[in-house]
JSON list of C-alpha atoms in Angstrom, two decimals:
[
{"chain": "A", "resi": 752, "resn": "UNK", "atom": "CA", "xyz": [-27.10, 17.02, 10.06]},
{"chain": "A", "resi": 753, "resn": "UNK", "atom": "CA", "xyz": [-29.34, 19.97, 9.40]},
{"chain": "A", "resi": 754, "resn": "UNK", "atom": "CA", "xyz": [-32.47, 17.49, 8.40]},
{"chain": "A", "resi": 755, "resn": "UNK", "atom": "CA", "xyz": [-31.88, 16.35, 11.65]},
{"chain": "A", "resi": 756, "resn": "UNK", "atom": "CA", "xyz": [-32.13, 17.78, 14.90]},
{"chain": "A", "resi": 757, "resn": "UNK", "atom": "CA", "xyz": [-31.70, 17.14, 18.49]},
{"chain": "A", "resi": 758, "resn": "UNK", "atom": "CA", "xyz": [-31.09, 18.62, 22.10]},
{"chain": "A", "resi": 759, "resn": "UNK", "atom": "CA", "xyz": [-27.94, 18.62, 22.58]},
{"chain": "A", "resi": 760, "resn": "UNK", "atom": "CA", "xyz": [-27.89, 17.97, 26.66]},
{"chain": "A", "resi": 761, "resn": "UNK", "atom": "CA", "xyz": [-30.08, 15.90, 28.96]},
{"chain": "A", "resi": 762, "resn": "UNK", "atom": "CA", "xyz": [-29.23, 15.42, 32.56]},
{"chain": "A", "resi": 763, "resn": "UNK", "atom": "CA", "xyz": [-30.93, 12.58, 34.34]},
{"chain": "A", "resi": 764, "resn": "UNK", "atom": "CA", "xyz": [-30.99, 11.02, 38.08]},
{"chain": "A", "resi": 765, "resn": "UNK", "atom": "CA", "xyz": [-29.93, 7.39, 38.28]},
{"chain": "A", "resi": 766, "resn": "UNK", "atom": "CA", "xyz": [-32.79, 5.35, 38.65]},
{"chain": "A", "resi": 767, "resn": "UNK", "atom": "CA", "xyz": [-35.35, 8.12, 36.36]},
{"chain": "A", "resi": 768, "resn": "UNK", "atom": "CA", "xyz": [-36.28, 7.53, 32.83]},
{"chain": "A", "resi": 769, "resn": "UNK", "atom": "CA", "xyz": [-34.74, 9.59, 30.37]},
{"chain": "A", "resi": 770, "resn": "UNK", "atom": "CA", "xyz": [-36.47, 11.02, 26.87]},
{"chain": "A", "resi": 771, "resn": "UNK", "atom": "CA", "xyz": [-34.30, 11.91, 24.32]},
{"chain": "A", "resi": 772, "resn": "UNK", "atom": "CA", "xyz": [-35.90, 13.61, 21.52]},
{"chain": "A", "resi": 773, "resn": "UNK", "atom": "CA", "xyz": [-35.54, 13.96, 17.68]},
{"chain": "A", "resi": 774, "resn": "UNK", "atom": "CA", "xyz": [-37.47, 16.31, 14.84]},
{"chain": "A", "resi": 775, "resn": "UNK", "atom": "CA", "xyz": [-36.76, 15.12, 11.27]},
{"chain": "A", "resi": 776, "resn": "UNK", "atom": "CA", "xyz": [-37.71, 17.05, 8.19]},
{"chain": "A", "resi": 777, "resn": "UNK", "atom": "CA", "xyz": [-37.64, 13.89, 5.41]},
{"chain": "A", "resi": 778, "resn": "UNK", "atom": "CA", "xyz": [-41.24, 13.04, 5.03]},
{"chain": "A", "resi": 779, "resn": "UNK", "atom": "CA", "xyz": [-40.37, 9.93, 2.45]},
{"chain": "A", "resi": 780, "resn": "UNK", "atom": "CA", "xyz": [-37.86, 8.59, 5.53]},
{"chain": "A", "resi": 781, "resn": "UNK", "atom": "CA", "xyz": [-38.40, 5.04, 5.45]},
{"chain": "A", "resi": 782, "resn": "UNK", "atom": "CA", "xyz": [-36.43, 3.80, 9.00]},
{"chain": "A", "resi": 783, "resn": "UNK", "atom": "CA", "xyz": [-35.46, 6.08, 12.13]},
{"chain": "A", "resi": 784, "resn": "UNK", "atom": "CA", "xyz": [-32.78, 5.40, 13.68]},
{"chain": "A", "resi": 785, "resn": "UNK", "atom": "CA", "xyz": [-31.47, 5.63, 17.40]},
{"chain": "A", "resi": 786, "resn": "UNK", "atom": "CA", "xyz": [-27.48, 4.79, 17.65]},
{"chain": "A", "resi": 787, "resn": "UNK", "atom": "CA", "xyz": [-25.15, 5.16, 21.41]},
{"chain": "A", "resi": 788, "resn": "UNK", "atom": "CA", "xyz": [-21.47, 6.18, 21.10]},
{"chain": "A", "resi": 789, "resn": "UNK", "atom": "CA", "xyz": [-19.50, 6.08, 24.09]},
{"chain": "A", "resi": 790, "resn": "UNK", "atom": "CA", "xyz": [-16.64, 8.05, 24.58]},
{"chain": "A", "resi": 791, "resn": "UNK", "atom": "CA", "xyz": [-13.96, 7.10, 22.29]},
{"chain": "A", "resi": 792, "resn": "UNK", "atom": "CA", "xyz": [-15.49, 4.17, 20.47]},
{"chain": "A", "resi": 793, "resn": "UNK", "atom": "CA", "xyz": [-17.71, 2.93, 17.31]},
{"chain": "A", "resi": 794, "resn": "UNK", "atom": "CA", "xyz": [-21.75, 3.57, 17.54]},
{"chain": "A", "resi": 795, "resn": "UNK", "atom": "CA", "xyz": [-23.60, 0.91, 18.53]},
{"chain": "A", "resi": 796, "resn": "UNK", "atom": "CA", "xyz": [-27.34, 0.33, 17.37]},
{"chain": "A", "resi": 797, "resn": "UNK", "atom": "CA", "xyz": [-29.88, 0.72, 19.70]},
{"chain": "A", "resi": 798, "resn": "UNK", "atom": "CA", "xyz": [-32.75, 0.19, 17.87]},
{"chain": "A", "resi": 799, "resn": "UNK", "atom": "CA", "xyz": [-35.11, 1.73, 14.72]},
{"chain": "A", "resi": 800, "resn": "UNK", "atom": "CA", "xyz": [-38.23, 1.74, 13.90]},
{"chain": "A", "resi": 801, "resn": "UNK", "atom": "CA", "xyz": [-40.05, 1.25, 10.63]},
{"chain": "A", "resi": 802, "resn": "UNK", "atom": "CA", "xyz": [-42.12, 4.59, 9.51]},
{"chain": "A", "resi": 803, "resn": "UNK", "atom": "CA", "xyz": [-45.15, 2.88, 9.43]},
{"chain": "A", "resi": 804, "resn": "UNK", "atom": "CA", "xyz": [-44.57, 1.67, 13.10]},
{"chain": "A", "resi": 805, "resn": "UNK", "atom": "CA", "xyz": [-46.15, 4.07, 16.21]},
{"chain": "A", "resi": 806, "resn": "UNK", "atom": "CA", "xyz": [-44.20, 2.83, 18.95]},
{"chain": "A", "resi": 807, "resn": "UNK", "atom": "CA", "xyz": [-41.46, -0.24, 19.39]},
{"chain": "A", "resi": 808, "resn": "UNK", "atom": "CA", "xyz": [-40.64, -1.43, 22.43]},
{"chain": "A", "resi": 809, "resn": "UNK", "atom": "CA", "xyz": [-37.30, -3.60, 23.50]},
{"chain": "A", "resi": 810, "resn": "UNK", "atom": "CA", "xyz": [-36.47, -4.27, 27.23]},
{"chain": "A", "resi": 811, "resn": "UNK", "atom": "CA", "xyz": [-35.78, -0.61, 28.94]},
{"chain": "A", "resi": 812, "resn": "UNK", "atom": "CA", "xyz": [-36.02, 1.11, 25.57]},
{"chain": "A", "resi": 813, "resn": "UNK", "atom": "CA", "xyz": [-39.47, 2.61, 23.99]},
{"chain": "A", "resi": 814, "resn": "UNK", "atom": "CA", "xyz": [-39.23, 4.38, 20.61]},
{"chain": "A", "resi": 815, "resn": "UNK", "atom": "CA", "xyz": [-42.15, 6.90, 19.49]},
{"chain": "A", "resi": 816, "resn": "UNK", "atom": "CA", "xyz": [-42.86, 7.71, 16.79]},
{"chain": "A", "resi": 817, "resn": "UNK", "atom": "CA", "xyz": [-44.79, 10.76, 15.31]},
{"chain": "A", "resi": 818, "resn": "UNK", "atom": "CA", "xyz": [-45.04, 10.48, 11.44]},
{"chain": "A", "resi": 819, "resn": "UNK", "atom": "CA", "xyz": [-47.62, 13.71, 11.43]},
{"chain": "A", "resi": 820, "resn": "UNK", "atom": "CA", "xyz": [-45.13, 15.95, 13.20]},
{"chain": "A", "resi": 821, "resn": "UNK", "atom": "CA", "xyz": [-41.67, 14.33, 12.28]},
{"chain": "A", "resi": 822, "resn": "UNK", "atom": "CA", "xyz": [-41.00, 13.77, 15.45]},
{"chain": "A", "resi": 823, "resn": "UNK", "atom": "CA", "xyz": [-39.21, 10.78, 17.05]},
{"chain": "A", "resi": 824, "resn": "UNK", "atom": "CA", "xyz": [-38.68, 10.00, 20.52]},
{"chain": "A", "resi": 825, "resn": "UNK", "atom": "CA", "xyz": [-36.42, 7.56, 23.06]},
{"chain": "A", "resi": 826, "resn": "UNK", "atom": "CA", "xyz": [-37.30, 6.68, 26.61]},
{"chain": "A", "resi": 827, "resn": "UNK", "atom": "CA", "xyz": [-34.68, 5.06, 28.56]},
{"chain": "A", "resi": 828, "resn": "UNK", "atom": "CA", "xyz": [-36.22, 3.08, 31.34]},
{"chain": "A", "resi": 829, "resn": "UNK", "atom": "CA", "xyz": [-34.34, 3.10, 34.50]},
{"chain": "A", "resi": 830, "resn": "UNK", "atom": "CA", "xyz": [-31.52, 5.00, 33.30]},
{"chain": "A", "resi": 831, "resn": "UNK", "atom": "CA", "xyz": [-28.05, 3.82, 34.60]},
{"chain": "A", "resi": 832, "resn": "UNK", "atom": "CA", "xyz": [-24.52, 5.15, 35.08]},
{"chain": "A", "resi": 833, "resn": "UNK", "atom": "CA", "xyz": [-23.95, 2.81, 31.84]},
{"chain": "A", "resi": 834, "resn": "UNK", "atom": "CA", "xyz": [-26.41, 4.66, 29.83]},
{"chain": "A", "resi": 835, "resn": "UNK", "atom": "CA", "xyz": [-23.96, 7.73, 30.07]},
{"chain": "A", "resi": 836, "resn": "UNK", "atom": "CA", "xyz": [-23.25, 8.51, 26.14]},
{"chain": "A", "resi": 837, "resn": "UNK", "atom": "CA", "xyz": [-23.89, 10.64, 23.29]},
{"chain": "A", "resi": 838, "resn": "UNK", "atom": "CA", "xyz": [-27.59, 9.31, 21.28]},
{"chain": "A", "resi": 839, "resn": "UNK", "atom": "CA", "xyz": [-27.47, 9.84, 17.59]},
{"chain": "A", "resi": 840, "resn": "UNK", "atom": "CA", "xyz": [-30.94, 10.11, 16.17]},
{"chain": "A", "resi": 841, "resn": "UNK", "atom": "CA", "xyz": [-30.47, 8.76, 12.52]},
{"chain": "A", "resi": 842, "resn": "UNK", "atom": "CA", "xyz": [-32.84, 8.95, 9.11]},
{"chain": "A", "resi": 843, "resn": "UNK", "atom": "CA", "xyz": [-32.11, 7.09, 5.63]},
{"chain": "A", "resi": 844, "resn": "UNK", "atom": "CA", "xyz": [-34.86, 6.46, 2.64]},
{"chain": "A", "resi": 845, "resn": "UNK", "atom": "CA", "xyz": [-33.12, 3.50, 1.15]},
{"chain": "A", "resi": 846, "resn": "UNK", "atom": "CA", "xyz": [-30.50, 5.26, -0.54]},
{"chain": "A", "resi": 847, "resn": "UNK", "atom": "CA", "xyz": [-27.97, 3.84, 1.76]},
{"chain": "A", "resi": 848, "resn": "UNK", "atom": "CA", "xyz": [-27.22, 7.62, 3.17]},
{"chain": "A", "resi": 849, "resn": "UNK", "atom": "CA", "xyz": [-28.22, 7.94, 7.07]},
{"chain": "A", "resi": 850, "resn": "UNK", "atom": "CA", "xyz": [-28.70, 11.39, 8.07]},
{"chain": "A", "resi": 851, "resn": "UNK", "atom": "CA", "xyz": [-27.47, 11.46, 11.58]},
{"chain": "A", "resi": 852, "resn": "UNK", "atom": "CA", "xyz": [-28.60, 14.66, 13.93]},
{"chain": "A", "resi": 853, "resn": "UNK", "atom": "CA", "xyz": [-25.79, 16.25, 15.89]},
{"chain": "A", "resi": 854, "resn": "UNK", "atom": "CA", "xyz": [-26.43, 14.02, 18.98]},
{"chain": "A", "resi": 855, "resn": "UNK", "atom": "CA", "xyz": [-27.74, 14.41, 22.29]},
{"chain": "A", "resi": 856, "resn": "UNK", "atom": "CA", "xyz": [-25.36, 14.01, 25.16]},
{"chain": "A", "resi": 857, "resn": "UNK", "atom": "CA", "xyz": [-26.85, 12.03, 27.95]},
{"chain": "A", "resi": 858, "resn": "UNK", "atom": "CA", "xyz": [-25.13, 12.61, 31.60]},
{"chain": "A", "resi": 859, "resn": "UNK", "atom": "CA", "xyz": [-26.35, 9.98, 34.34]},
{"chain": "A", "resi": 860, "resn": "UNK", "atom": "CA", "xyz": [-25.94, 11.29, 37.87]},
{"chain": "A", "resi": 861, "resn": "UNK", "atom": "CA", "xyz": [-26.00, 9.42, 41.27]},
{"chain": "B", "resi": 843, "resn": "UNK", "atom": "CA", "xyz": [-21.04, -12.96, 14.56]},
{"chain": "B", "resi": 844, "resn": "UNK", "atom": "CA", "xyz": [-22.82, -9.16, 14.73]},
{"chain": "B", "resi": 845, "resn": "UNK", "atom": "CA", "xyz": [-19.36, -7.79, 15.19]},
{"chain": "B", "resi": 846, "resn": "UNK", "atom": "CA", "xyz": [-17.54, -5.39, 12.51]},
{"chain": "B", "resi": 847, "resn": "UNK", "atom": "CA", "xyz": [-14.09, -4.92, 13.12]},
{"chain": "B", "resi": 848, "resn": "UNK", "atom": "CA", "xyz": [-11.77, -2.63, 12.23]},
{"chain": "B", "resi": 849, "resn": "UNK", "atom": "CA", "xyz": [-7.93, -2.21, 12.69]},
{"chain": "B", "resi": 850, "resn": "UNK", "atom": "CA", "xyz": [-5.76, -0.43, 13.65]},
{"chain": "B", "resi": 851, "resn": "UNK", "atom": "CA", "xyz": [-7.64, 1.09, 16.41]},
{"chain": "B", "resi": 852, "resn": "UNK", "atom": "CA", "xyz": [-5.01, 3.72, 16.71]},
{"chain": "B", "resi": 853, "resn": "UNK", "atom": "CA", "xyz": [-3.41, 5.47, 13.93]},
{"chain": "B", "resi": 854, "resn": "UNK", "atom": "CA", "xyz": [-0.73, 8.27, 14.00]},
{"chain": "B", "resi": 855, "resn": "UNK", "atom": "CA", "xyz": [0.87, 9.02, 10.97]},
{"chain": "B", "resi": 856, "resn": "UNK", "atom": "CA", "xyz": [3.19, 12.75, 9.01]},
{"chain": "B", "resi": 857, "resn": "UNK", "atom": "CA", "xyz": [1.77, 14.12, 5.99]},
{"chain": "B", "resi": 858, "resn": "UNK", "atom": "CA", "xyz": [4.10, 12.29, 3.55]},
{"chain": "B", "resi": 859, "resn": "UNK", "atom": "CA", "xyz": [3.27, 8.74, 4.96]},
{"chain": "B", "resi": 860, "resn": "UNK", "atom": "CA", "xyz": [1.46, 6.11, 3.07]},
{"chain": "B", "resi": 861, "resn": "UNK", "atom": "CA", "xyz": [-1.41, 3.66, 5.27]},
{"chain": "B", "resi": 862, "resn": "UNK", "atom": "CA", "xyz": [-3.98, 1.88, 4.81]},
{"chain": "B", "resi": 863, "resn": "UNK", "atom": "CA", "xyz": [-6.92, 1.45, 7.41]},
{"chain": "B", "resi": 864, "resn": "UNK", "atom": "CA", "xyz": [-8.95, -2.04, 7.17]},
{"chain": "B", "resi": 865, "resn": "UNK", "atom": "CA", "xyz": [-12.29, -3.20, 8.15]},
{"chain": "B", "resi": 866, "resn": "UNK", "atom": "CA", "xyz": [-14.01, -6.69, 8.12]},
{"chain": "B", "resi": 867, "resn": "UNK", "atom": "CA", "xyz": [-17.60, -7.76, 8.61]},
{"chain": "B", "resi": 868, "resn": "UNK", "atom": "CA", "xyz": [-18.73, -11.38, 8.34]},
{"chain": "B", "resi": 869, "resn": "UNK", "atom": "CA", "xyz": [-22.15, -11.33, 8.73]},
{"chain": "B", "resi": 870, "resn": "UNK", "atom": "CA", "xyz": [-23.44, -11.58, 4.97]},
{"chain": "B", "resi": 871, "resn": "UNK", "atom": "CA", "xyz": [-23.61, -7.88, 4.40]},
{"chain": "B", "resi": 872, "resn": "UNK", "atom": "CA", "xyz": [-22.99, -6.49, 0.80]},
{"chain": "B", "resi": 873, "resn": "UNK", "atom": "CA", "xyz": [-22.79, -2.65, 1.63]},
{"chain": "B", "resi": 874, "resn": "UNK", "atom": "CA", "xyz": [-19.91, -1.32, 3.45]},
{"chain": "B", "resi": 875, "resn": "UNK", "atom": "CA", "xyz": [-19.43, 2.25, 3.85]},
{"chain": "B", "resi": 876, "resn": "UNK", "atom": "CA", "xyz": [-16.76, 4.64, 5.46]},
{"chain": "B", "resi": 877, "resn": "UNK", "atom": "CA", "xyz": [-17.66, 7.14, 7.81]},
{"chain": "B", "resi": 878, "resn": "UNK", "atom": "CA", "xyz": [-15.25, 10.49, 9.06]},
{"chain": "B", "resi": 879, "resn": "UNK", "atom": "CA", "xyz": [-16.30, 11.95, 12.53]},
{"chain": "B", "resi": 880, "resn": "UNK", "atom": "CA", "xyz": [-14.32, 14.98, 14.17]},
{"chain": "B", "resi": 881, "resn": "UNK", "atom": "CA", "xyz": [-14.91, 15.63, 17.68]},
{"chain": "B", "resi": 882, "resn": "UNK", "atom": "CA", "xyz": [-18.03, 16.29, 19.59]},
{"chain": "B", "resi": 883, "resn": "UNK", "atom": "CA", "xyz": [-19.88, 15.73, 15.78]},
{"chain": "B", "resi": 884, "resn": "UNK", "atom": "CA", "xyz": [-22.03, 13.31, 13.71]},
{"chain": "B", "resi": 885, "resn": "UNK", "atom": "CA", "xyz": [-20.53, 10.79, 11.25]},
{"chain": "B", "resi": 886, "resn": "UNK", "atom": "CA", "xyz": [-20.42, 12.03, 7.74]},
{"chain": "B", "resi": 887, "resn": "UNK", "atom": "CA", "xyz": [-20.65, 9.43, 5.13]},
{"chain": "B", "resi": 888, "resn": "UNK", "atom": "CA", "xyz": [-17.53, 8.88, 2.55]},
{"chain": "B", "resi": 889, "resn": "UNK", "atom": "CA", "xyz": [-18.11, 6.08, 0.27]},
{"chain": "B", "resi": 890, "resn": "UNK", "atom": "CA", "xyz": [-20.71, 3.16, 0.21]},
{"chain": "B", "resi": 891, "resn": "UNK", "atom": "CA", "xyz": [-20.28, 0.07, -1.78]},
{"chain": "B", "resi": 892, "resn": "UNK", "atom": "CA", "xyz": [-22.77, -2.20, -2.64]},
{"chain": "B", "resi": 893, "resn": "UNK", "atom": "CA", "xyz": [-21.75, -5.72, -4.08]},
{"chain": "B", "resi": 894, "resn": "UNK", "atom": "CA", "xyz": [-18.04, -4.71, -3.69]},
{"chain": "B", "resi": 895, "resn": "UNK", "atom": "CA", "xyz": [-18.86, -1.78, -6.46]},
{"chain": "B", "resi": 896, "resn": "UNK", "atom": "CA", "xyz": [-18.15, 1.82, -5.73]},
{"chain": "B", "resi": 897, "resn": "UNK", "atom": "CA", "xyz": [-21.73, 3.12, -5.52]},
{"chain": "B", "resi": 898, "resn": "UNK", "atom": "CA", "xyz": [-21.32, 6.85, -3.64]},
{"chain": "B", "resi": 899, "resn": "UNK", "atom": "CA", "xyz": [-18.41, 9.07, -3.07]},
{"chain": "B", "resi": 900, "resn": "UNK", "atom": "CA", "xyz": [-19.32, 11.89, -1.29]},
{"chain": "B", "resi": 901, "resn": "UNK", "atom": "CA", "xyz": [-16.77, 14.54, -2.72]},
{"chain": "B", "resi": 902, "resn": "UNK", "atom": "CA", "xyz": [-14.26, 12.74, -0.90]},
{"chain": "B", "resi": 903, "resn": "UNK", "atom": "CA", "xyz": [-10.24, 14.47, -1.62]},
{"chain": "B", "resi": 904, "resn": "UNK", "atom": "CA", "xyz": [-8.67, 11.61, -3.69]},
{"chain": "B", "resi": 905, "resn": "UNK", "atom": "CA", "xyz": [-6.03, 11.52, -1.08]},
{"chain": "B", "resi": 906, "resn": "UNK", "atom": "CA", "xyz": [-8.39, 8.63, 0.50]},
{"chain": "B", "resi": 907, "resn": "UNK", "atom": "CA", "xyz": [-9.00, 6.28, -1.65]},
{"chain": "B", "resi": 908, "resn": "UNK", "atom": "CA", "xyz": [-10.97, 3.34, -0.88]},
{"chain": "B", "resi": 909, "resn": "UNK", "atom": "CA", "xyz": [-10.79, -0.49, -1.87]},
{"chain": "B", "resi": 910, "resn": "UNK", "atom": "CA", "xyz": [-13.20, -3.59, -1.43]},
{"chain": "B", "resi": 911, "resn": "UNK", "atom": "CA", "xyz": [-11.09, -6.55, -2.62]},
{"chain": "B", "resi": 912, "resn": "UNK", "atom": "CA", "xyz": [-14.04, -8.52, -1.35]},
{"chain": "B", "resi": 913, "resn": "UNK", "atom": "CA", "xyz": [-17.25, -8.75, -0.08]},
{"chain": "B", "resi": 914, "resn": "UNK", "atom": "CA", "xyz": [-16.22, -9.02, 3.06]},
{"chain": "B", "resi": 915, "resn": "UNK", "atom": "CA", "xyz": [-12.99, -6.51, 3.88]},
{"chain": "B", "resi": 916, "resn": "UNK", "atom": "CA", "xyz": [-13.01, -3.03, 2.93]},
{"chain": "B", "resi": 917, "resn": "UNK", "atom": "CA", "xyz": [-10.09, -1.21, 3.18]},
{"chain": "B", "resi": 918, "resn": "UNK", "atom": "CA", "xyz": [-9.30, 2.85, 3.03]},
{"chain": "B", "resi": 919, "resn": "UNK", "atom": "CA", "xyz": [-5.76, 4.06, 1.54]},
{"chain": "B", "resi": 920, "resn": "UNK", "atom": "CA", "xyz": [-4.36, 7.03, 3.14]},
{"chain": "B", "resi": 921, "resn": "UNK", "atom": "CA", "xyz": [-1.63, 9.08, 1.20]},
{"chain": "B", "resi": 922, "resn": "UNK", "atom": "CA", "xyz": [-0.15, 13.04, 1.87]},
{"chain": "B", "resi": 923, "resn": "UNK", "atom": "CA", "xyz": [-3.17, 13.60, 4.29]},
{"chain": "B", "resi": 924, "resn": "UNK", "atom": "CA", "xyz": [-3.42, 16.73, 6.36]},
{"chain": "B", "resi": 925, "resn": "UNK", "atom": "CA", "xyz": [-3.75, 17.73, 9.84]},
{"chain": "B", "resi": 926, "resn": "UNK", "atom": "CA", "xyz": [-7.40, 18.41, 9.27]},
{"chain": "B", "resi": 927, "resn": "UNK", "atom": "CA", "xyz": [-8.13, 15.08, 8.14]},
{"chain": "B", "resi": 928, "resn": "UNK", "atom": "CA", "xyz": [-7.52, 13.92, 11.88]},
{"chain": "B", "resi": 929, "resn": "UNK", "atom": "CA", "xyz": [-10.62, 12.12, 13.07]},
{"chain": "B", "resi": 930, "resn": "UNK", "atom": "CA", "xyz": [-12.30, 8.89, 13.76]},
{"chain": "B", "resi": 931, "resn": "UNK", "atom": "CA", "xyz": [-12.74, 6.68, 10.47]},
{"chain": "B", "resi": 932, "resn": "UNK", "atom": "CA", "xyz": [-15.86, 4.90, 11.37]},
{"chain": "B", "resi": 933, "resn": "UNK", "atom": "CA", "xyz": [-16.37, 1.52, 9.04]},
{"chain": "B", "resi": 934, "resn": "UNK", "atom": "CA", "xyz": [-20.14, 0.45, 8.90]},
{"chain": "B", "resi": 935, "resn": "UNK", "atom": "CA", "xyz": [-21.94, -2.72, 6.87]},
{"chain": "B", "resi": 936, "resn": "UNK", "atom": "CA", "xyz": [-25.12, -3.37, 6.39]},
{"chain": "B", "resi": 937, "resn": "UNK", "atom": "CA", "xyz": [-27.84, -5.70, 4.14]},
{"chain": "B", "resi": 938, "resn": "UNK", "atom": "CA", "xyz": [-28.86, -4.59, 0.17]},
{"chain": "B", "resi": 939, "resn": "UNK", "atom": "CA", "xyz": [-32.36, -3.53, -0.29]},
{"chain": "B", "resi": 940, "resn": "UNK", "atom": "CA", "xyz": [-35.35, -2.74, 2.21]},
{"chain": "B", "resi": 941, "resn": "UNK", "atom": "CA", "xyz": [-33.37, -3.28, 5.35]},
{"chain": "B", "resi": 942, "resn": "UNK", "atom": "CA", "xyz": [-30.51, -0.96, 5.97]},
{"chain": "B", "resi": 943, "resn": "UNK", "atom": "CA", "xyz": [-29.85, -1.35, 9.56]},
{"chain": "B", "resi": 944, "resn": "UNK", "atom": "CA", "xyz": [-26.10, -0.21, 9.61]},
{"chain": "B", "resi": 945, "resn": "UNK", "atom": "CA", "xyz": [-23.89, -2.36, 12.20]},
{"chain": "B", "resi": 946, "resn": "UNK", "atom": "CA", "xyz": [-20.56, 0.32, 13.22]},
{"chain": "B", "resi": 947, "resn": "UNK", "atom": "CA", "xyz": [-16.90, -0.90, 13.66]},
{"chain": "B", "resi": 948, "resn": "UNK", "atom": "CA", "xyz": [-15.70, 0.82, 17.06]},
{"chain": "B", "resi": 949, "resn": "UNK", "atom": "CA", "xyz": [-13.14, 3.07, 14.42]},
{"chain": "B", "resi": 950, "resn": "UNK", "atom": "CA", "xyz": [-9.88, 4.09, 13.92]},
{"chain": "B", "resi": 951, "resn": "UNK", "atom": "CA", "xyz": [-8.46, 6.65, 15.39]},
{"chain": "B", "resi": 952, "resn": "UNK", "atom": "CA", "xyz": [-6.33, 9.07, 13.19]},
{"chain": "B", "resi": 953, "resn": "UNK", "atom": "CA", "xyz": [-3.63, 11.60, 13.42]},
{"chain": "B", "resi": 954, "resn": "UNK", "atom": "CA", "xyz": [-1.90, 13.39, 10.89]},
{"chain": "B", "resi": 955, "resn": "UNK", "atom": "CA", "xyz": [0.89, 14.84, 12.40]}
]
């Protein structure tokens, strides 16, 4: 999505933490989203964060948040082979429409 | 159960066929949407429900025309598609109101041959 936007490569050493990072332009978003496809199957949610929210934090995962700058962040503790996927970066308002960015490609290597 | 499930997993089907993809959620939710994503892209919504009504159609080519017979299946008919309409059909369901954290089916994957 063009409201959207991401990187769309990050290369990262096993073991490393990984940041994956988002710019939204939807000042009245309400909940940012971060979703994981892997190749050839369904997205699976991560985790989001509420807009009034700085930073949420859940096991190797750490979402930032940036309301001033419309900028959103992931950090991927200890990043794995497993953690090899594309990250969507997601926006909705509660109007039922998420606004997904064009995804960020994560590659994990040894 | 967080799971939303969606059959067949694997689709092929010519331009003159008739199908029907289906998807299933059974954790409470009352929105169910349809997603299309083409390769190496982001999902782009279809259609939403809410309380098994028809509640956004995003300029969708009536040639996929979607059903919720209840509030727990939603089902997409497929008829004289093109090649171009090949993709992933993502299914997605999530709660009314404040809280629209979306769960994703793993999707079907289409070919219009």
């Amino acid at each position: 999505g063009e409201d959207v936007e991401q990187s769309p490569f990050l290369s990262v050493r096993e073991g490393d933490s990984s940041v994956i990072n988002c710019t939204y332009t939807d000042s009245s978003s309400t909940y940012l989203y971060w979703y994981k496809q892997e190749p050839g199957a369904g997205l699976q949610l991560l985790t989001y964060i509420f807009s009034n929210m700085d930073m949420k934090q859940d096991q190797r995962l750490t979402v930032l948040l940036n309301k001033k700058d419309k900028h959103l962040s992931l950090r991927i503790a200890d990043t794995q082979t497993g953690d090899s996927a594309i990250y969507f970066c997601a926006e909705s308002n509660n109007d039922y429409k998420l606004s997904f960015g064009a995804g960020t490609t994560v590659t994990v290597r040894a | 159960d967080t799971e939303v499930t969606q059959t067949p997993k694997h689709l092929v089907m010519g331009m003159t066929n008739k199908k029907s993809l289906k998807c299933e959620q059974h954790m409470g939710h009352r929105a169910m949407y349809w997603y299309k994503q083409k390769a190496k892209k982001p999902p782009e919504l279809m259609f939403v429900y809410s309380y098994e009504k028809l509640s956004i159609n995003e300029s969708v080519p009536s040639r996929f025309s979607p059903e919720c017979p209840n509030s727990s299946l939603l089902n997409l008919h497929l008829h004289a598609l093109q090649p171009e309409d090949s993709a992933l059909y993502l299914c997605a369901s999530s709660q009314v109101g404040t809280e629209t954290e979306a769960f994703f089916g793993q999707g079907t994957r289409l070919t219009v041959v």
